[in-house]
Amino acid sequence: MAKMFQSNILLTISADMGGWELFQNSLWPMIQGGIKYTIPLTLISFVLGLSIALIIAIMRLSNRKYFTFPARAFVSAIRGTPLLVQLSIIFYGLGSIGLTIDPFPSAIIAFSLNVGAYASEIIRASILSIPKGQWEASQTIGMSYSQALRRIILPQATRVSIPPLSNTFISLVKDTSLASLILVTELFRKAQEIAARTYDFMLLYIEAAILYWIICFVLSIIQDRVEARLERHIAR
Amino acid sequence: MFLSVKGLTKAFGELEVLKDINLDIEEGNILAIIGPSGSGKTTLLRCLNVLEVPNKGEFTFDDGFKVNFDKPMRKKEITELRRKSGMVFQSYNLFPHKTALENVTEGPLIVQKRPKSEVIELAENILNKVGLGDKMNLYPHQLSGGQQQRVGIARALAIKPQLMLFDEPTSALDPELVGEVLKVIKDLANEGWTMAIVTHELKFAEQVSDQVIFMDEGQIVEQGPPEAVLRSPQKERTQQFLKRILNPE
Ligand SMILES: Nc1ncnc2c1ncn2[C@@H]1O[C@H](COP(=O)(O)OP(=O)(O)OP(=O)(O)O)[C@@H](O)[C@H]1O
Ligand SMILES: [Mg+2]
């Protein structure tokens, strides 16, 4: 059903259209790719990624080697290899050894792991930025490590980490375009499909660029608002 | 005898910061700790609260509870030791994301799991006592230094400790705010709290304390009643220190 709908739209686009007409007619399919794939891919991967990041950050802050070592190895491996290669391993690599995962979930896995690694460094740094006196005050009123972490340190660290995490989020929006290479029909894949029919690469890719720019522009406005609001609550 | 400290030793790496400290604190007494910078006053308080784990020594409490630091501490011992004392920090260390009231209720409510209505009543009483009845719902950054330190005192009192520890509670304050904090501490003294106070306020130490110890280079050089230690010190190092504090050049 979705496939038919998609090819119907492509049918309304042909190689002999004028530039402006092509621009207009491609707009909706691309926006659809954005709504159906780019945005869900970003949101789901970000939420999963943050959960991974929190676990990794806490593991790295431990003083036990069997926690810190795997966490460091994970961060190092993810940061040390290209996202495109990771995507390819999960989709094409695993597929070739009989472990086939659909394009969309493959993309979710790759992006979540990626956000997990990068955001874990941000979360770790924000936890470390909270003054030692906050841990000590928690201890003196009898809190355990996990109580202090949950009730005193993390709420403050969250405020510190929101600006850098918003940057991660905006990068993720753009990175999701890589999912086009494993056949997820997100925004950029739509542009590629249309361009393959019309050969108007310049027009269509600029159109895609503009759409990404608009999404990120809106996000950065939201980011500024949130930061201005949080500023008042960060104590030093 | 509320607490008896024997042979307390603490080193940071090579640096011996406390060398064989012996000290008794009587129930209801106030101990003032004075001494030059770096002499180990803060470290001594932090050891009493196990924010630093001593290397050697022994604490004996009047209820029979005893901790020996020659062997590694058990978690239960740390918890029990912490439960006995409340700590007031030089830099307050209030929780910035919680109101004055929440700072005070956090310990009894979250750690001690006492019933909420009882804890709120307790916290309100304590905040009233330290003169902050009308500021309970403000956040630390909305309070003056003196008010913040009084919240710090209230937070420590709320866990119902048997011993209150103060580390230079007024030295981060503007001079005009020192009085309001000292007054709260004097009120606690009148109520019969057992306290150990590191301070540079010699006049205050003399007024409020039952016992003064003068520390230098990790050792207790001189101890005794305030008149003796502060008015007619026997040891040369104490005399020099007092002279320096009383007539700073
Ligand atoms: N965590 C630590 N690691 C290493 N050295 C430390 C540590 N804490 C304190 N010291 C050292 O221990 C010595 C005693 O410090 P302490 O803070 O107890 O002194 P103090 O008497 O409270 O001084 P002040 O009046 O300046 O507060 C100092 O030489 C200090 O540098
Ligand atoms: Mg000190």
Coordinates of C-alpha atoms in Angstrom, one line a residue, chain B residues 22-206:
Chain B
N22 CA 43.7 12.1 70.7
L23 CA 40.5 13.9 71.6
D24 CA 37.5 13.6 73.8
I25 CA 34.2 15.4 73.2
E26 CA 31.8 15.5 76.2
E27 CA 28.1 15.2 75.7
G28 CA 26.6 18.7 75.3
N29 CA 30.0 20.3 75.0
I30 CA 31.3 22.6 72.4
L31 CA 34.7 22.1 71.0
A32 CA 36.4 24.9 69.1
I33 CA 39.2 24.0 66.8
I34 CA 41.7 26.7 65.8
G35 CA 45.0 26.7 64.1
P36 CA 46.9 28.0 61.1
S37 CA 45.9 27.2 57.5
G38 CA 46.9 23.7 56.4
S39 CA 47.2 22.5 60.0
G40 CA 44.5 19.8 59.4
K41 CA 41.4 21.2 61.0
T42 CA 39.1 20.5 58.0
T43 CA 40.6 17.1 57.6
L44 CA 39.9 16.3 61.3
L45 CA 36.2 17.2 60.9
R46 CA 36.0 15.3 57.6
C47 CA 37.4 12.2 59.3
L48 CA 34.8 12.5 62.1
N49 CA 32.2 12.3 59.3
V50 CA 34.2 9.8 57.2
L51 CA 34.2 12.1 54.2
E52 CA 37.9 11.1 54.5
V53 CA 38.7 7.6 55.7
P54 CA 41.3 7.7 58.4
N55 CA 44.4 5.5 58.0
K56 CA 44.6 4.6 61.7
G57 CA 42.8 5.2 65.0
E58 CA 39.6 4.5 66.8
F59 CA 36.4 6.2 67.6
T60 CA 34.4 5.2 70.6
F61 CA 30.9 6.5 71.3
D62 CA 29.1 6.6 74.6
D63 CA 26.5 4.2 73.3
G64 CA 29.2 1.5 72.9
F65 CA 29.6 2.0 69.1
K66 CA 33.2 1.6 68.2
V67 CA 35.0 1.9 64.9
N68 CA 38.6 0.9 64.4
F69 CA 40.3 2.2 61.2
D70 CA 43.2 -0.2 61.2
K71 CA 41.2 -2.5 59.0
P72 CA 39.0 -1.6 56.1
M73 CA 35.6 -0.1 57.0
R74 CA 32.4 -1.9 56.4
K75 CA 29.6 0.0 54.7
K76 CA 27.4 -0.3 57.7
E77 CA 30.0 1.3 59.9
I78 CA 30.2 4.3 57.5
T79 CA 26.5 4.7 57.4
E80 CA 26.2 4.5 61.2
L81 CA 29.1 7.0 61.7
R82 CA 27.5 9.4 59.2
R83 CA 24.2 9.1 60.9
K84 CA 25.7 10.4 64.1
S85 CA 27.0 13.7 62.8
G86 CA 25.7 16.6 60.7
M87 CA 28.1 18.6 58.7
V88 CA 28.0 22.3 57.9
F89 CA 30.4 23.3 55.1
Q90 CA 32.3 26.5 54.6
S91 CA 30.8 26.9 51.2
Y92 CA 27.3 25.8 52.2
N93 CA 27.1 23.2 49.4
L94 CA 23.3 23.6 49.2
F95 CA 21.5 21.7 46.5
P96 CA 20.9 24.5 43.9
H97 CA 17.9 22.8 42.2
K98 CA 16.0 22.4 45.5
T99 CA 14.2 25.0 47.6
A100 CA 15.3 25.8 51.1
L101 CA 12.6 23.5 52.4
E102 CA 13.5 20.7 50.0
N103 CA 17.1 21.0 51.0
V104 CA 16.1 20.3 54.6
T105 CA 13.6 17.6 53.9
E106 CA 15.9 15.6 51.6
G107 CA 17.7 13.7 54.3
P108 CA 14.8 12.7 56.6
L109 CA 12.5 12.0 53.7
I110 CA 14.7 10.2 51.2
V111 CA 17.3 8.7 53.3
Q112 CA 15.6 8.1 56.6
K113 CA 12.2 7.5 54.9
R114 CA 10.3 9.2 57.7
P115 CA 6.6 10.1 56.9
K116 CA 6.2 13.1 54.7
S117 CA 3.8 15.1 56.9
E118 CA 6.1 14.6 59.9
V119 CA 9.2 15.6 57.9
I120 CA 7.6 18.8 56.5
E121 CA 6.6 19.8 60.0
L122 CA 10.1 19.1 61.3
A123 CA 11.7 21.1 58.5
E124 CA 9.4 24.0 58.9
N125 CA 10.2 24.1 62.6
I126 CA 13.9 24.0 62.0
L127 CA 13.7 26.7 59.3
N128 CA 11.7 28.9 61.7
K129 CA 14.3 28.3 64.4
V130 CA 17.1 29.5 62.1
G131 CA 15.0 32.5 61.2
L132 CA 14.0 31.5 57.7
G133 CA 10.3 30.8 58.2
D134 CA 9.5 33.2 55.4
K135 CA 12.1 31.9 52.9
M136 CA 11.3 28.2 52.8
N137 CA 10.2 28.2 49.2
L138 CA 13.1 30.1 47.8
Y139 CA 16.0 28.5 45.9
P140 CA 19.5 28.9 47.2
H141 CA 20.5 31.5 44.5
Q142 CA 17.6 33.7 45.8
L143 CA 19.1 33.8 49.3
S144 CA 22.0 35.8 50.8
G145 CA 25.1 34.0 51.9
G146 CA 24.1 34.2 55.6
Q147 CA 20.6 32.8 54.7
Q148 CA 22.2 30.0 52.7
Q149 CA 24.4 29.0 55.5
R150 CA 21.5 28.9 57.9
V151 CA 19.7 26.6 55.4
G152 CA 22.9 24.5 55.5
I153 CA 22.7 24.3 59.3
A154 CA 19.0 23.4 59.1
R155 CA 19.7 20.7 56.6
A156 CA 22.3 19.1 58.9
L157 CA 20.0 19.4 61.9
A158 CA 17.2 17.7 60.1
I159 CA 18.8 14.3 60.1
K160 CA 18.8 14.5 63.9
P161 CA 22.5 14.0 64.4
Q162 CA 24.0 13.7 67.9
L163 CA 27.0 15.8 66.9
M164 CA 27.1 18.9 64.8
L165 CA 30.3 19.6 62.8
F166 CA 31.0 23.1 61.5
D167 CA 33.9 23.9 59.2
E168 CA 34.5 27.6 59.2
P169 CA 30.8 28.3 58.9
T170 CA 31.2 32.0 58.5
S171 CA 34.4 32.5 56.6
A172 CA 32.8 32.7 53.2
L173 CA 30.4 35.4 54.4
D174 CA 30.5 39.2 54.1
P175 CA 31.3 40.6 57.6
E176 CA 27.8 42.0 58.1
L177 CA 26.3 38.6 57.6
V178 CA 28.6 36.7 60.1
G179 CA 26.5 37.7 63.1
E180 CA 23.2 36.1 62.0
V181 CA 25.0 32.7 61.5
L182 CA 26.9 32.9 64.8
K183 CA 23.7 33.7 66.6
V184 CA 22.1 30.5 65.2
I185 CA 25.1 28.5 66.5
K186 CA 24.9 30.1 69.9
D187 CA 21.2 29.2 70.1
L188 CA 22.1 25.6 69.4
A189 CA 24.7 25.8 72.1
N190 CA 22.1 27.0 74.5
E191 CA 19.9 24.1 73.5
G192 CA 22.6 21.7 74.6
W193 CA 23.8 20.4 71.2
T194 CA 27.2 18.7 71.1
M195 CA 29.3 20.5 68.5
A196 CA 32.8 20.7 67.0
I197 CA 33.5 24.0 65.3
V198 CA 36.5 25.0 63.2
T199 CA 36.7 28.8 63.4
H200 CA 38.8 31.9 63.1
E201 CA 36.4 33.9 65.2
L202 CA 38.3 33.8 68.5
K203 CA 35.8 36.0 70.3
F204 CA 33.0 33.7 69.3
A205 CA 35.1 30.6 70.3
E206 CA 35.7 32.1 73.7

